PDB file of C-alpha atoms in Angstrom:
ATOM      1  CA  MET A 640      15.972  -3.553  10.274  1.00 74.00           C
ATOM      2  CA  SER A 641      12.934  -2.032  12.021  1.00 93.00           C
ATOM      3  CA  TRP A 642      10.163  -1.910  10.959  1.00 96.00           C
ATOM      4  CA  GLN A 643       9.814   2.260  10.829  1.00 97.00           C
ATOM      5  CA  ALA A 644      13.364   1.663   8.457  1.00 97.00           C
ATOM      6  CA  TYR A 645      11.640  -0.399   6.096  1.00 97.00           C
ATOM      7  CA  VAL A 646       9.038   2.160   5.187  1.00 98.00           C
ATOM      8  CA  ASP A 647      11.548   5.429   5.625  1.00 97.00           C
ATOM      9  CA  ASP A 648      14.544   3.786   3.488  1.00 96.00           C
ATOM     10  CA  HIS A 649      12.618   1.068   0.816  1.00 96.00           C
ATOM     11  CA  LEU A 650       9.087   3.326   0.420  1.00 98.00           C
ATOM     12  CA  MET A 651      10.014   6.507   1.164  1.00 97.00           C
ATOM     13  CA  CYS A 652      12.562   6.163  -0.891  1.00 95.00           C
ATOM     14  CA  GLU A 653      13.571   7.883  -4.650  1.00 95.00           C
ATOM     15  CA  ILE A 654      12.604   6.544  -7.518  1.00 94.00           C
ATOM     16  CA  GLU A 655      13.510   8.541 -10.728  1.00 94.00           C
ATOM     17  CA  GLY A 656      13.295  11.581  -8.870  1.00 95.00           C
ATOM     18  CA  ASN A 657      10.009  10.649  -7.019  1.00 97.00           C
ATOM     19  CA  TYR A 658       8.670  10.167  -3.861  1.00 97.00           C
ATOM     20  CA  LEU A 659       5.763   8.556  -2.788  1.00 98.00           C
ATOM     21  CA  SER A 660       3.279  10.620  -1.219  1.00 97.00           C
ATOM     22  CA  ALA A 661       2.799   8.360   2.461  1.00 98.00           C
ATOM     23  CA  ALA A 662       3.427   4.368   2.982  1.00 98.00           C
ATOM     24  CA  ALA A 663       2.654   1.791   5.807  1.00 98.00           C
ATOM     25  CA  ILE A 664       3.232  -1.300   6.625  1.00 98.00           C
ATOM     26  CA  ILE A 665      -0.186  -2.417   8.368  1.00 98.00           C
ATOM     27  CA  GLY A 666      -1.016  -5.751  10.054  1.00 97.00           C
ATOM     28  CA  HIS A 667      -3.622  -7.908   8.645  1.00 96.00           C
ATOM     29  CA  ASP A 668      -5.360  -6.913  12.188  1.00 96.00           C
ATOM     30  CA  GLY A 669      -5.108  -2.924  11.205  1.00 96.00           C
ATOM     31  CA  SER A 670      -2.585  -2.916  13.814  1.00 97.00           C
ATOM     32  CA  VAL A 671       0.020   0.007  12.435  1.00 97.00           C
ATOM     33  CA  TRP A 672       3.822  -1.720  12.305  1.00 98.00           C
ATOM     34  CA  ALA A 673       5.453   1.814  10.787  1.00 98.00           C
ATOM     35  CA  GLN A 674       4.027   4.542   8.864  1.00 98.00           C
ATOM     36  CA  SER A 675       5.147   8.366   7.248  1.00 98.00           C
ATOM     37  CA  SER A 676       4.014  11.148   9.363  1.00 97.00           C
ATOM     38  CA  SER A 677       1.973  11.845   6.182  1.00 97.00           C
ATOM     39  CA  PHE A 678       0.097   8.930   6.782  1.00 97.00           C
ATOM     40  CA  PRO A 679      -3.212   9.060   6.685  1.00 97.00           C
ATOM     41  CA  GLN A 680      -5.771   8.099   9.607  1.00 96.00           C
ATOM     42  CA  PHE A 681      -7.573   5.568   8.132  1.00 96.00           C
ATOM     43  CA  LYS A 682     -10.647   3.018  10.031  1.00 95.00           C
ATOM     44  CA  PRO A 683     -10.554  -0.397  11.058  1.00 94.00           C
ATOM     45  CA  GLU A 684     -13.310  -1.444   8.350  1.00 96.00           C
ATOM     46  CA  GLU A 685     -11.594   0.052   5.359  1.00 96.00           C
ATOM     47  CA  ILE A 686      -8.527  -2.209   6.344  1.00 97.00           C
ATOM     48  CA  ALA A 687     -11.121  -4.824   6.865  1.00 96.00           C
ATOM     49  CA  ALA A 688     -12.800  -4.134   3.118  1.00 97.00           C
ATOM     50  CA  ILE A 689      -9.463  -4.310   1.942  1.00 97.00           C
ATOM     51  CA  MET A 690      -8.764  -7.826   3.836  1.00 97.00           C
ATOM     52  CA  THR A 691     -12.178  -9.202   2.238  1.00 96.00           C
ATOM     53  CA  ASP A 692     -11.639  -8.040  -1.132  1.00 96.00           C
ATOM     54  CA  PHE A 693      -7.805 -10.083  -0.217  1.00 96.00           C
ATOM     55  CA  ALA A 694     -10.149 -13.198   0.319  1.00 95.00           C
ATOM     56  CA  ALA A 695     -12.756 -12.532  -2.301  1.00 94.00           C
ATOM     57  CA  PRO A 696     -11.245 -10.431  -4.984  1.00 94.00           C
ATOM     58  CA  GLY A 697     -13.896  -8.216  -6.869  1.00 92.00           C
ATOM     59  CA  SER A 698     -15.802  -7.022  -3.841  1.00 95.00           C
ATOM     60  CA  LEU A 699     -14.034  -3.551  -4.324  1.00 95.00           C
ATOM     61  CA  ALA A 700     -14.590  -3.122  -7.690  1.00 93.00           C
ATOM     62  CA  PRO A 701     -17.961  -2.076  -7.488  1.00 95.00           C
ATOM     63  CA  ILE A 702     -18.100   0.068  -4.328  1.00 96.00           C
ATOM     64  CA  GLY A 703     -14.044   1.738  -4.804  1.00 96.00           C
ATOM     65  CA  LEU A 704     -11.823   1.422  -1.885  1.00 96.00           C
ATOM     66  CA  HIS A 705     -11.972   3.387   0.451  1.00 95.00           C
ATOM     67  CA  PHE A 706      -8.444   4.780   3.103  1.00 91.00           C
ATOM     68  CA  GLY A 707      -7.980   7.148   4.920  1.00 92.00           C
ATOM     69  CA  GLY A 708     -11.604   9.061   4.216  1.00 91.00           C
ATOM     70  CA  THR A 709     -10.523   9.379   0.513  1.00 95.00           C
ATOM     71  CA  LYS A 710     -12.161   6.611  -2.239  1.00 97.00           C
ATOM     72  CA  TYR A 711     -10.396   5.570  -5.174  1.00 98.00           C
ATOM     73  CA  MET A 712     -11.941   4.062  -8.010  1.00 97.00           C
ATOM     74  CA  VAL A 713     -10.071   0.222  -8.204  1.00 96.00           C
ATOM     75  CA  ILE A 714      -8.468   0.079 -11.093  1.00 94.00           C
ATOM     76  CA  GLN A 715      -6.532  -3.784 -12.353  1.00 84.00           C
ATOM     77  CA  GLY A 716      -4.621  -5.481  -9.927  1.00 88.00           C
ATOM     78  CA  GLU A 717      -3.584  -9.234  -9.119  1.00 92.00           C
ATOM     79  CA  PRO A 718      -6.794 -11.047  -7.251  1.00 93.00           C
ATOM     80  CA  GLY A 719      -5.197 -12.139  -3.460  1.00 93.00           C
ATOM     81  CA  ALA A 720      -2.103 -10.132  -4.380  1.00 97.00           C
ATOM     82  CA  VAL A 721      -2.281  -6.416  -4.747  1.00 98.00           C
ATOM     83  CA  ILE A 722      -5.145  -4.190  -5.152  1.00 97.00           C
ATOM     84  CA  ARG A 723      -4.583  -0.781  -6.767  1.00 97.00           C
ATOM     85  CA  GLY A 724      -6.694   2.563  -6.713  1.00 97.00           C
ATOM     86  CA  LYS A 725      -6.582   5.646  -8.539  1.00 97.00           C
ATOM     87  CA  LYS A 726      -8.319   9.299  -8.127  1.00 97.00           C
ATOM     88  CA  GLY A 727      -7.408  12.075 -10.276  1.00 96.00           C
ATOM     89  CA  PRO A 728      -3.747  12.230 -10.563  1.00 96.00           C
ATOM     90  CA  GLY A 729      -2.707  10.639  -7.143  1.00 97.00           C
ATOM     91  CA  GLY A 730      -4.031   6.425  -6.454  1.00 97.00           C
ATOM     92  CA  VAL A 731      -2.881   4.101  -3.735  1.00 98.00           C
ATOM     93  CA  THR A 732      -1.082   0.410  -4.225  1.00 98.00           C
ATOM     94  CA  VAL A 733      -1.688  -2.202  -1.762  1.00 98.00           C
ATOM     95  CA  LYS A 734       0.412  -5.218  -1.523  1.00 98.00           C
ATOM     96  CA  MET A 735      -0.642  -8.106   0.353  1.00 98.00           C
ATOM     97  CA  THR A 736       2.315 -10.777   2.558  1.00 98.00           C
ATOM     98  CA  SER A 737       1.628 -13.498   4.653  1.00 96.00           C
ATOM     99  CA  GLN A 738       1.104 -11.123   7.794  1.00 97.00           C
ATOM    100  CA  ALA A 739       1.039  -8.102   6.733  1.00 98.00           C
ATOM    101  CA  LEU A 740       0.213  -4.916   3.947  1.00 98.00           C
ATOM    102  CA  ILE A 741       2.253  -2.918   2.362  1.00 98.00           C
ATOM    103  CA  ILE A 742       0.513   0.338   1.697  1.00 98.00           C
ATOM    104  CA  GLY A 743       2.162   3.207  -1.267  1.00 98.00           C
ATOM    105  CA  ILE A 744       0.230   6.686  -1.649  1.00 98.00           C
ATOM    106  CA  TYR A 745       1.226   8.431  -4.634  1.00 98.00           C
ATOM    107  CA  ASP A 746       0.268  11.653  -6.212  1.00 97.00           C
ATOM    108  CA  GLU A 747       1.604  13.675  -9.353  1.00 95.00           C
ATOM    109  CA  PRO A 748       4.800  13.907 -11.096  1.00 97.00           C
ATOM    110  CA  MET A 749       4.758   9.464  -9.791  1.00 97.00           C
ATOM    111  CA  THR A 750       3.327   8.018 -11.997  1.00 96.00           C
ATOM    112  CA  PRO A 751       1.034   4.457 -11.199  1.00 96.00           C
ATOM    113  CA  GLY A 752       3.943   2.992 -12.376  1.00 96.00           C
ATOM    114  CA  GLN A 753       6.251   3.970 -10.186  1.00 97.00           C
ATOM    115  CA  CYS A 754       4.059   3.417  -7.037  1.00 98.00           C
ATOM    116  CA  ASN A 755       3.722  -0.431  -7.822  1.00 97.00           C
ATOM    117  CA  MET A 756       7.313  -1.394  -8.139  1.00 97.00           C
ATOM    118  CA  ILE A 757       7.892   0.497  -5.004  1.00 98.00           C
ATOM    119  CA  VAL A 758       4.927  -1.118  -3.121  1.00 98.00           C
ATOM    120  CA  GLU A 759       5.130  -4.454  -4.834  1.00 97.00           C
ATOM    121  CA  LYS A 760       9.031  -4.798  -4.606  1.00 97.00           C
ATOM    122  CA  LEU A 761       9.016  -4.358  -0.737  1.00 98.00           C
ATOM    123  CA  GLY A 762       5.867  -6.511  -0.485  1.00 98.00           C
ATOM    124  CA  ASP A 763       7.889  -9.610  -2.646  1.00 97.00           C
ATOM    125  CA  TYR A 764      11.099  -9.781  -0.312  1.00 97.00           C
ATOM    126  CA  LEU A 765       8.823  -9.347   2.648  1.00 97.00           C
ATOM    127  CA  ILE A 766       7.140 -12.613   1.215  1.00 97.00           C
ATOM    128  CA  GLU A 767      10.616 -14.619   0.445  1.00 97.00           C
ATOM    129  CA  GLN A 768      11.441 -13.823   4.013  1.00 95.00           C
ATOM    130  CA  GLY A 769       8.342 -15.215   5.195  1.00 95.00           C
ATOM    131  CA  LEU A 770       6.933 -12.758   6.353  1.00 94.00           C
TER     132      LEU A 770
END
């Protein structure tokens, strides 16, 4: 299966009538493996800061998670595995696998839990596959 198919079929999928606003699979080095057409342009330093937080959990909490020019307040996640951010009625979930970051961005009416479920389910599957 192509990386784009993972984004199209497993991230931008319907869950209880709702969809992510945008999604992507990005390598640890910041290279885009696949993304939805709505995925925001991001800066390499934003990916670097996310990778730093996975290595040293809590480093983003005081400054926020910046992604695609948007600042998200960091909320509870799983140290070294998942970072979750919130901004107004929307937010972002980032799941780390051994080679990539699975990123889902959502807005109402999707709930944070629905976004987490979609992103983390694919991330867990890719981890099981050694990716």
